[in-house]
Backbone as a chain_set.jsonl record, in Angstrom:
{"seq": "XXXXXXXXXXXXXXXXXXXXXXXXXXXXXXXXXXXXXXXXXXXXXXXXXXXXXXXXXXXXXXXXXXXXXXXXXXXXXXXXXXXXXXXXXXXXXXXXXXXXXXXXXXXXXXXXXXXXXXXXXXXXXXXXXXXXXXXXXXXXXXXXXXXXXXXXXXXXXXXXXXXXXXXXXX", "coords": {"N": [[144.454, 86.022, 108.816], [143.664, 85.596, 105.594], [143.059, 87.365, 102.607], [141.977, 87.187, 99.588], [143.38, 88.687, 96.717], [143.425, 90.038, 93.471], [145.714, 89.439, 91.303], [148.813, 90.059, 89.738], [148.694, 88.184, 88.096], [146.566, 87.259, 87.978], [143.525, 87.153, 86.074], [140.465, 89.668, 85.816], [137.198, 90.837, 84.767], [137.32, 93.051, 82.179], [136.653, 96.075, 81.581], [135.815, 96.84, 78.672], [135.189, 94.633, 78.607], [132.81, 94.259, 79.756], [131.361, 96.19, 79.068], [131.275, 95.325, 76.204], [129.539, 93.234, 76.907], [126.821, 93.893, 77.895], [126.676, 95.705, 75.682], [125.146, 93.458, 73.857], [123.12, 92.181, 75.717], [121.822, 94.482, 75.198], [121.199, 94.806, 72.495], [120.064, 92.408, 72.104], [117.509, 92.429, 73.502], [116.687, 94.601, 72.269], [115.963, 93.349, 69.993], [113.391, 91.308, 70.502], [111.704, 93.002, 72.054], [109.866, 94.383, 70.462], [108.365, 92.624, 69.359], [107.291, 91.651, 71.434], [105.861, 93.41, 72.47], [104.402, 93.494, 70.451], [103.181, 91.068, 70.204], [101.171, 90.976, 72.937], [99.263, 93.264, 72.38], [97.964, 92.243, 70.357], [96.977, 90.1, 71.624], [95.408, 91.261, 74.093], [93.765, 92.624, 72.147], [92.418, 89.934, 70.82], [91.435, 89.263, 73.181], [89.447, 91.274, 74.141], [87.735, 91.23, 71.429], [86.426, 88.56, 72.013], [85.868, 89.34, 75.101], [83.594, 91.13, 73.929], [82.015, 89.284, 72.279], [80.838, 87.55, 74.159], [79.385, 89.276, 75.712], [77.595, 90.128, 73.849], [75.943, 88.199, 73.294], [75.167, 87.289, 75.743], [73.375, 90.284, 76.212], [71.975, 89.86, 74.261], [70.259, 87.141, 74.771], [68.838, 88.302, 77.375], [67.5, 90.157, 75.857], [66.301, 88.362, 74.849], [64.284, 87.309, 76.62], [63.539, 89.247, 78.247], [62.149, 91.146, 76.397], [63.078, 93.154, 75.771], [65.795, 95.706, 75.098], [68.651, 95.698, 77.818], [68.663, 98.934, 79.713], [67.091, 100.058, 77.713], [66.804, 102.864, 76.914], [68.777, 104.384, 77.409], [72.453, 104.386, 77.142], [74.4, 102.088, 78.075], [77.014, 102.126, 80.006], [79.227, 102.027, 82.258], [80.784, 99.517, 84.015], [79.528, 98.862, 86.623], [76.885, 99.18, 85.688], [76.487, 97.495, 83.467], [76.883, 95.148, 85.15], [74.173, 95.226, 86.822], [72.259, 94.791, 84.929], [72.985, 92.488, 83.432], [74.259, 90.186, 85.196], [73.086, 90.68, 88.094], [69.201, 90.499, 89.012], [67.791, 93.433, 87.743], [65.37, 93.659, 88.223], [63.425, 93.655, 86.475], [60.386, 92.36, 84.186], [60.426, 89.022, 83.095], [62.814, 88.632, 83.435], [65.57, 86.263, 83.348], [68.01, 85.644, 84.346], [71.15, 84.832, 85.575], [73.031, 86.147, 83.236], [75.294, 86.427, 82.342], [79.189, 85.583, 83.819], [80.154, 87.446, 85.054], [81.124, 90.788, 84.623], [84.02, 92.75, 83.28], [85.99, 95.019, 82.916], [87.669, 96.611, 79.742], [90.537, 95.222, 78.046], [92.329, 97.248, 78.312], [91.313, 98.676, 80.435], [89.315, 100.105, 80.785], [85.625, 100.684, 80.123], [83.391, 98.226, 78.664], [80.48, 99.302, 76.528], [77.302, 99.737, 76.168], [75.428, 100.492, 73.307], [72.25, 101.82, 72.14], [69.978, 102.55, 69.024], [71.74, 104.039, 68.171], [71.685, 104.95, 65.889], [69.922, 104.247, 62.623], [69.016, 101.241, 60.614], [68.233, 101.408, 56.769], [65.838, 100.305, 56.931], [64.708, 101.313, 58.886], [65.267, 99.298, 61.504], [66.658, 99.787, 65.011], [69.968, 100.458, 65.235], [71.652, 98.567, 67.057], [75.115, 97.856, 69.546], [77.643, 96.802, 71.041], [80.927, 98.01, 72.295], [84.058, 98.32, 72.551], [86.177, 101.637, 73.481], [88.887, 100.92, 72.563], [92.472, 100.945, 72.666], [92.936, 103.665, 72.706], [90.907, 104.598, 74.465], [88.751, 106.289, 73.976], [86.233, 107.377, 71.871], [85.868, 106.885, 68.574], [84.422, 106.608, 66.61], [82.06, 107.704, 64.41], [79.78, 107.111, 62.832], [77.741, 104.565, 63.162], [76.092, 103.301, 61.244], [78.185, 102.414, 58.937], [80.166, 99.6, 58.178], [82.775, 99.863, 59.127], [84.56, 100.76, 62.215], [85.503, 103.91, 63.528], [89.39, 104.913, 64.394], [90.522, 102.882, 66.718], [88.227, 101.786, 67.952], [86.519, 98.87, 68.992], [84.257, 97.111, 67.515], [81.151, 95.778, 67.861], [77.506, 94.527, 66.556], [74.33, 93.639, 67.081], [72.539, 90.95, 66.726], [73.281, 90.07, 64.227], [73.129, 92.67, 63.374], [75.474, 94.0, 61.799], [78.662, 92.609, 61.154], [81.788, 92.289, 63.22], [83.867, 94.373, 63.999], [86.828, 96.614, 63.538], [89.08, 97.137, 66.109], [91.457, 98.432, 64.787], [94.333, 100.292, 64.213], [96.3, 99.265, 66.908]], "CA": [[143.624, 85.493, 107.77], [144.721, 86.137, 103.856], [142.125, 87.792, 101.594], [142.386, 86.831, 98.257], [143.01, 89.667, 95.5], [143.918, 89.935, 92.064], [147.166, 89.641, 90.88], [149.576, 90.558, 88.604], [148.4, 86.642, 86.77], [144.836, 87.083, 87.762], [142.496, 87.741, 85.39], [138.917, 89.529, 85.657], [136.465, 90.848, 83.56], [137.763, 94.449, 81.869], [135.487, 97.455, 81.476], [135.607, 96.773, 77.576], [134.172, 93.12, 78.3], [131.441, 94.274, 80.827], [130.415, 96.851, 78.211], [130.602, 94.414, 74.685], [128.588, 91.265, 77.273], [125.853, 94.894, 78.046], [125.87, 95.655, 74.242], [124.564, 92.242, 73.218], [122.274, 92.113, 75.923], [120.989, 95.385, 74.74], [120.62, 94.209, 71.089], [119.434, 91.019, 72.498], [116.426, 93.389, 73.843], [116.017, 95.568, 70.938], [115.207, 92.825, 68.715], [113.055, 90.401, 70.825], [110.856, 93.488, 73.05], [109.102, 94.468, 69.812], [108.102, 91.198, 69.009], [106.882, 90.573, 72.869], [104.431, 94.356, 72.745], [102.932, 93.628, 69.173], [102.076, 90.06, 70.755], [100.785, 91.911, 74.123], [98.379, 94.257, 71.853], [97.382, 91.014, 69.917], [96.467, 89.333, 73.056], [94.713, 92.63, 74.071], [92.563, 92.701, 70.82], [91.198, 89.012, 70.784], [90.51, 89.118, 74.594], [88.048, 92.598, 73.716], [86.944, 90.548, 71.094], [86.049, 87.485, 72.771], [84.812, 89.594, 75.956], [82.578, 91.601, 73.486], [80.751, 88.896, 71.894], [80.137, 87.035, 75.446], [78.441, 90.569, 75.92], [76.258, 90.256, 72.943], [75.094, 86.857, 73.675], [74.255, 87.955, 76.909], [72.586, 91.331, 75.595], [70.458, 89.249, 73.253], [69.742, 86.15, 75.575], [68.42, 89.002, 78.169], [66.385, 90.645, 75.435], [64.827, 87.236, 74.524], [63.434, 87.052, 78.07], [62.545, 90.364, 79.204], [61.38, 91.629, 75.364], [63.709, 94.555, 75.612], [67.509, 95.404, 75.382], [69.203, 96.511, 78.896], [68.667, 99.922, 79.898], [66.379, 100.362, 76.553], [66.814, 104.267, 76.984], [70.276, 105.36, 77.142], [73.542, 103.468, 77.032], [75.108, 101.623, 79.473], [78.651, 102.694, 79.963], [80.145, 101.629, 83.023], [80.732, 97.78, 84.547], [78.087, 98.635, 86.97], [75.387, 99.046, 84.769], [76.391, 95.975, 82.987], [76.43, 94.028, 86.424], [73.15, 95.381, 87.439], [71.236, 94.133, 83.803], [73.428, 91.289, 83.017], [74.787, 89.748, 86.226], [71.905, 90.84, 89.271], [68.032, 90.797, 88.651], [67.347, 94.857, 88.184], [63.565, 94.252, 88.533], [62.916, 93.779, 84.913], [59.922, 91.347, 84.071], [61.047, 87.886, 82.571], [64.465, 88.881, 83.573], [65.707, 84.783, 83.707], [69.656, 85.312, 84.361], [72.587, 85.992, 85.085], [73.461, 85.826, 81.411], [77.352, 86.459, 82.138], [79.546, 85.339, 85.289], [80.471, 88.96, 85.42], [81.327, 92.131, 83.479], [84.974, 93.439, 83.725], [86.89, 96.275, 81.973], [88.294, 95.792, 78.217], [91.978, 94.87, 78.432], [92.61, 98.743, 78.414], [90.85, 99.333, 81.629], [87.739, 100.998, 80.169], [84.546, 99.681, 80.384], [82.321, 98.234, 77.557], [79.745, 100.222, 76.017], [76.389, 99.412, 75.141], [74.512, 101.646, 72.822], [70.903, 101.587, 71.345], [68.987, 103.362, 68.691], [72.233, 105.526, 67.929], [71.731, 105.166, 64.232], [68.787, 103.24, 62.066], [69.238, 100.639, 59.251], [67.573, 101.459, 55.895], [64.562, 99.507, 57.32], [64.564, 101.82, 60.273], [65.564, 99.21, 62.683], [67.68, 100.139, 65.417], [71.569, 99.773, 65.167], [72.624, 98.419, 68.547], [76.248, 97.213, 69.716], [78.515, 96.385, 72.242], [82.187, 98.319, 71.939], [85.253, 99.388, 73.322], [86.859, 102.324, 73.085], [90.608, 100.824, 72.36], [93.605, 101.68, 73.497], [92.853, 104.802, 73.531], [89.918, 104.925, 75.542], [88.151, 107.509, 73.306], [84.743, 107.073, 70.782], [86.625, 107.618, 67.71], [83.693, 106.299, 65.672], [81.009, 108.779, 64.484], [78.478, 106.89, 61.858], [77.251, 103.528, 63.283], [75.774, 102.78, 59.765], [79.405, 101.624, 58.324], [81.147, 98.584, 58.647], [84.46, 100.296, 59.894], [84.45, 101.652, 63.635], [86.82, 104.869, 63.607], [90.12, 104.75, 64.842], [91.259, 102.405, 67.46], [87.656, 101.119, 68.164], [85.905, 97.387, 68.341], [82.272, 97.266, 67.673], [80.23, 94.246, 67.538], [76.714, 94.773, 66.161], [73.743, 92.551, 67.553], [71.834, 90.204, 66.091], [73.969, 89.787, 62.413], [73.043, 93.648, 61.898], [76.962, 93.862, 61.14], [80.11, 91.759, 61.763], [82.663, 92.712, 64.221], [84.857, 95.655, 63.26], [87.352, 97.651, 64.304], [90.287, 96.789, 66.41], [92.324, 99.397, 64.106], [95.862, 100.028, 64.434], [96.898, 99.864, 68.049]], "C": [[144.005, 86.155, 106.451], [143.687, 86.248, 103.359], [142.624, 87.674, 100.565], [142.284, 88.356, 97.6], [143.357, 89.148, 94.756], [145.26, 90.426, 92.185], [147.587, 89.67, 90.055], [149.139, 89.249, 87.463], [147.362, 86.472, 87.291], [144.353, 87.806, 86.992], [141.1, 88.366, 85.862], [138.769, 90.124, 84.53], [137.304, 92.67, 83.194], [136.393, 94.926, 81.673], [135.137, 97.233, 79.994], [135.059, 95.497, 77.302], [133.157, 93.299, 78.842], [130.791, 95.478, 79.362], [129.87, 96.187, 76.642], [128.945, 93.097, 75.579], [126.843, 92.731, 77.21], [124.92, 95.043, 76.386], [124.902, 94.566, 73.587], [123.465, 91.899, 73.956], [121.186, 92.925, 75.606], [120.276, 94.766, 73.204], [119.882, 93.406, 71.249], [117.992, 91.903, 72.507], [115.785, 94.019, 73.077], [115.084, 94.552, 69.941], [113.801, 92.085, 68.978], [111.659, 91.613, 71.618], [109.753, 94.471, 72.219], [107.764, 93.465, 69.559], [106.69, 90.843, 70.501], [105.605, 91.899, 72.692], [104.044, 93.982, 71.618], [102.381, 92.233, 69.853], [101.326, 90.338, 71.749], [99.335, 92.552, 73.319], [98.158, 92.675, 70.999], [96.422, 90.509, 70.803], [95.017, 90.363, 73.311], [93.482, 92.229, 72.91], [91.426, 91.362, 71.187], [90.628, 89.346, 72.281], [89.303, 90.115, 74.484], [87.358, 92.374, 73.335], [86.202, 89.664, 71.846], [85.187, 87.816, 74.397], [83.227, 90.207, 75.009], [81.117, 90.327, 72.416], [80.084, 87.451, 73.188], [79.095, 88.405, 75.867], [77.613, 90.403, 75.424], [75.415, 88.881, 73.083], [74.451, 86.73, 74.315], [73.139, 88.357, 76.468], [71.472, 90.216, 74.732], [69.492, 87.951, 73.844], [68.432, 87.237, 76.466], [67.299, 89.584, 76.832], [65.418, 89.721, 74.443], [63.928, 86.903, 75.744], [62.426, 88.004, 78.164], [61.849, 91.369, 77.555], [61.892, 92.847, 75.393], [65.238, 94.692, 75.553], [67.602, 96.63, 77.112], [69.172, 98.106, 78.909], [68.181, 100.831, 78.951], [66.916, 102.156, 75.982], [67.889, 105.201, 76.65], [71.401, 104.069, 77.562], [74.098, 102.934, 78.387], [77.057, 101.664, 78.96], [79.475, 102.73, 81.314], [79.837, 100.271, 83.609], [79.611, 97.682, 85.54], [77.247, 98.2, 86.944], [75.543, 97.915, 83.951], [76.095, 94.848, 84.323], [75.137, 93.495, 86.408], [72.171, 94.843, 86.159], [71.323, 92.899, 83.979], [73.709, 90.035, 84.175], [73.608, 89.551, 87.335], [70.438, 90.769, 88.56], [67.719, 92.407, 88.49], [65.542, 94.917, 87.874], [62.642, 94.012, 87.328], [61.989, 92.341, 84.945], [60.283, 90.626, 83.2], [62.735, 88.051, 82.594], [64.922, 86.662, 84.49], [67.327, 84.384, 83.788], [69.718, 84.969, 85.388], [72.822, 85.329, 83.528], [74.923, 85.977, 81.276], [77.361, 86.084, 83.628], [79.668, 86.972, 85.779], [81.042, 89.556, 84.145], [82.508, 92.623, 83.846], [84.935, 94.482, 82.632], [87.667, 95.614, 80.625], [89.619, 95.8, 78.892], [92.702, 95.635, 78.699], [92.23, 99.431, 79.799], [89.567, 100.431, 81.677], [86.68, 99.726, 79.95], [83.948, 99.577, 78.999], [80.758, 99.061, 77.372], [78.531, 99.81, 75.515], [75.549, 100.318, 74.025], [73.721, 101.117, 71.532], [70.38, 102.447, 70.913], [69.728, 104.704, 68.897], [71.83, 105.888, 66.3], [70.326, 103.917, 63.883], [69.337, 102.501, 60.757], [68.233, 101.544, 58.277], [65.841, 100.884, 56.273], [63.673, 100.026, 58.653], [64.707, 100.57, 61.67], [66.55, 99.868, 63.576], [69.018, 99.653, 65.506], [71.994, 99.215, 66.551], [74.007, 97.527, 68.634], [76.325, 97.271, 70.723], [80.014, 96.656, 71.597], [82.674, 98.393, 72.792], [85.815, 100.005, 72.612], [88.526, 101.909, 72.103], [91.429, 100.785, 73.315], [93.868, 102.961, 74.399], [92.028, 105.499, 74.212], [88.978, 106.257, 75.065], [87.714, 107.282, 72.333], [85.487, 108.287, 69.609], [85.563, 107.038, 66.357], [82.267, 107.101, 65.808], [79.823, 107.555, 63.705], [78.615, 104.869, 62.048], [77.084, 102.463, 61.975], [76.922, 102.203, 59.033], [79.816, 100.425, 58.632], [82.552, 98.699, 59.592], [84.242, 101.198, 60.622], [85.449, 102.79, 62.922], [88.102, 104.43, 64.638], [90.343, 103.843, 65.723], [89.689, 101.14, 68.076], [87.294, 99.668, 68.065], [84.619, 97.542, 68.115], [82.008, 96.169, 67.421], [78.926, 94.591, 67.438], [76.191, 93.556, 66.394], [73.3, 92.197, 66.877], [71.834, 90.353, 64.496], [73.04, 91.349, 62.041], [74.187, 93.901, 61.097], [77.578, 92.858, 61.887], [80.604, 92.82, 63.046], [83.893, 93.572, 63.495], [85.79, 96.037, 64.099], [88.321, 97.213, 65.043], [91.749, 97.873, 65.587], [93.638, 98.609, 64.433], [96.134, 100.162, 65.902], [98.116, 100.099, 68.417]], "O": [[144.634, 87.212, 106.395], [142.994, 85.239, 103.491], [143.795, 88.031, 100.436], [141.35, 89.115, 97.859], [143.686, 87.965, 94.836], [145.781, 91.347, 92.815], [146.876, 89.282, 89.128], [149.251, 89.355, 86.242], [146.962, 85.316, 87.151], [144.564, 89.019, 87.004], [140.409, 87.498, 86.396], [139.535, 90.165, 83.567], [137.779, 93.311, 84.131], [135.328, 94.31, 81.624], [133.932, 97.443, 79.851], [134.574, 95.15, 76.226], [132.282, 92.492, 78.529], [129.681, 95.286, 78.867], [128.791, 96.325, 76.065], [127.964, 92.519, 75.111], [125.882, 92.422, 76.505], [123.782, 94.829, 75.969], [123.972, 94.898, 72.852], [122.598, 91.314, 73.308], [120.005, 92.578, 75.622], [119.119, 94.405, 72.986], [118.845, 93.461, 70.589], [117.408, 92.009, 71.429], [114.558, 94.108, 73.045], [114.017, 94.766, 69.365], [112.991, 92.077, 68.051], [110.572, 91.051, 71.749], [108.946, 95.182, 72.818], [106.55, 93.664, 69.599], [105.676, 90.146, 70.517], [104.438, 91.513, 72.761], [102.825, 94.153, 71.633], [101.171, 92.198, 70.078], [100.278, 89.75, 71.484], [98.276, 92.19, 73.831], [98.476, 91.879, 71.884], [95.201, 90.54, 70.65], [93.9, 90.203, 72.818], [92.467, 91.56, 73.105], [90.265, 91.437, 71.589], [89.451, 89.659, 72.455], [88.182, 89.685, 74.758], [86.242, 92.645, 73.777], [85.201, 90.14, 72.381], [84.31, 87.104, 74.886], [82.083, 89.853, 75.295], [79.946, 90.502, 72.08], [79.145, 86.675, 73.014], [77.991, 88.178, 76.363], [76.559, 90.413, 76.06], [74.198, 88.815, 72.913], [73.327, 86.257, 74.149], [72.14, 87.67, 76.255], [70.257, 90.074, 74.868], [68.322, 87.76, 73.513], [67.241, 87.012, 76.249], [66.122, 89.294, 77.047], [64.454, 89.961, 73.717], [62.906, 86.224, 75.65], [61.197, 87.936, 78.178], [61.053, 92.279, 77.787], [61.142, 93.75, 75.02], [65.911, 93.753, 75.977], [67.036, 97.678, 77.424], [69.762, 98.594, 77.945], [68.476, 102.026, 78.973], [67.297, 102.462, 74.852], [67.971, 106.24, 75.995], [71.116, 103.042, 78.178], [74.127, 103.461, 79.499], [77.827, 101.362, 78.048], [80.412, 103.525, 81.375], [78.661, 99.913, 83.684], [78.817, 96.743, 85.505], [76.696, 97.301, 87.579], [74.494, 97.307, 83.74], [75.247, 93.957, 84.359], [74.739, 92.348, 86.207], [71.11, 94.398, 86.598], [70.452, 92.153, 84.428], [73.292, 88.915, 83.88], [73.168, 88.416, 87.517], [70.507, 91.02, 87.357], [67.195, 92.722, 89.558], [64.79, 95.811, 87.485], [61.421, 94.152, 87.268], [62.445, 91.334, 85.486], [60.608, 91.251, 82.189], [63.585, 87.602, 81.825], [64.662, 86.127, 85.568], [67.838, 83.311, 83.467], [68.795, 84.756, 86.174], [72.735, 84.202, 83.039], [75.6, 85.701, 80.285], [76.44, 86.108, 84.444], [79.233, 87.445, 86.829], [81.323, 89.05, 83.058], [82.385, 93.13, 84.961], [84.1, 94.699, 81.754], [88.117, 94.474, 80.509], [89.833, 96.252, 80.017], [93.75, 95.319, 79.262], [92.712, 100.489, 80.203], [89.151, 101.263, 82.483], [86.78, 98.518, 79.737], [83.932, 100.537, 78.228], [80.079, 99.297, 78.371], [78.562, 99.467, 74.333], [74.796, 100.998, 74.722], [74.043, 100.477, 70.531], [70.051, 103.36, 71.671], [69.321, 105.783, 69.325], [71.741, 106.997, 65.773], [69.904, 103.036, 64.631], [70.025, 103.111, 59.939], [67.475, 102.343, 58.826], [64.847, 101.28, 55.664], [62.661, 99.607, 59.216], [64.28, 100.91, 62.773], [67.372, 100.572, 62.988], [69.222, 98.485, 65.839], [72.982, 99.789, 67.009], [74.092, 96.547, 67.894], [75.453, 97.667, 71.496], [80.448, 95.947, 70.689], [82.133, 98.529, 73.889], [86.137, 99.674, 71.471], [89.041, 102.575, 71.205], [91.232, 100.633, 74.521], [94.35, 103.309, 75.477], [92.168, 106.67, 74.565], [88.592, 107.101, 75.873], [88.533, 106.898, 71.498], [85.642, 109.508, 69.575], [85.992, 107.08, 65.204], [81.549, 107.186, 66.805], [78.91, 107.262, 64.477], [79.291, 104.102, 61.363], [77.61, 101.377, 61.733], [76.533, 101.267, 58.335], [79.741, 100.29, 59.853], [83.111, 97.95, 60.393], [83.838, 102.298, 60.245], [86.074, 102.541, 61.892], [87.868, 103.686, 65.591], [91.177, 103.843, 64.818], [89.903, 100.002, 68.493], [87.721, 99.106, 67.056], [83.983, 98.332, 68.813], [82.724, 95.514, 66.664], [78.721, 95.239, 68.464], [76.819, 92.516, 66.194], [73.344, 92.91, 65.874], [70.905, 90.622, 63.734], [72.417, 91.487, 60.988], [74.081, 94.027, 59.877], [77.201, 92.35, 62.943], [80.019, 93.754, 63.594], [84.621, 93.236, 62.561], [85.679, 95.859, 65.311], [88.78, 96.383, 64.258], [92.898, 97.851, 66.028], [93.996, 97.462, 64.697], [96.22, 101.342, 66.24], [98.34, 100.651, 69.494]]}, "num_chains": 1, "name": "protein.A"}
């Protein structure tokens, strides 16, 4: 049986063509895999958005029923405790949900945040929202009272006390 090789008038590819066809795929890469993570972190952002004000719709549907916001007392800060308000009955009178299909993690893998009666308007109501951390998974916003979360945060503020902020630089 005769195995084919290369011969003295066969051609293949040289080491200086396998490395220019490499270079160009590299460049190819360089230019195009920027492009693909800032759309990625785009994506990221609205979806946070868009989960966080299905949150507040919730949150405020639920505290047109039961005459209170979820867990009135102290914050709710893991998917759980959103389940168990938003999602299950937790016992609460005029509780008339589920007000969401369910509660996941922001696009980061951190859970949304509710918090009440961290800060007061001028009028002394209470400030309440619905955030996420970010990217970087860390409460980089100190003073509620502003328009602009700190660093990397989203905040959404209920019932038109503020807009939606924050998203920073990720």
């Amino acid at each position: 049986m005769h195995k084919p090789t290369l011969g003295r008038h066969e051609e293949g590819f040289t080491l200086i063509e396998l490395l220019i066809v490499v270079a160009i795929i590299t460049a190819l890469a360089s230019m195009f895999l920027p492009k693909y993570l800032d759309a990625q972190k785009r994506s990221d952002l609205a979806v946070a958005k868009a989960e966080l004000a299905t949150l507040r719709t919730a949150i405020v549907l639920y505290r047109q029923d039961t005459g209170q916001y979820p867990n009135s007392t102290d914050d709710i800060t893991t998917t759980a405790d959103w389940n168990n308000f938003l999602v299950t009955n937790p016992g609460v009178l005029g509780w008339k949900g589920a007000y969401t299909d369910r509660v996941s993690e922001d696009p980061w893998g951190n859970p949304y945040v509710f918090g009440n009666h961290f800060d007061e308007t001028d009028d002394g109501d209470p400030i309440s929202h619905v955030m996420s951390y970010g990217v970087n998974g860390v409460l980089d916003t100190t003073d509620f009272t502003v328009d602009s979360p700190g660093g990397d945060d989203i905040v959404l503020y209920l019932e038109g006390q503020k807009g939606m902020g924050g998203g920073g630089e990720l």
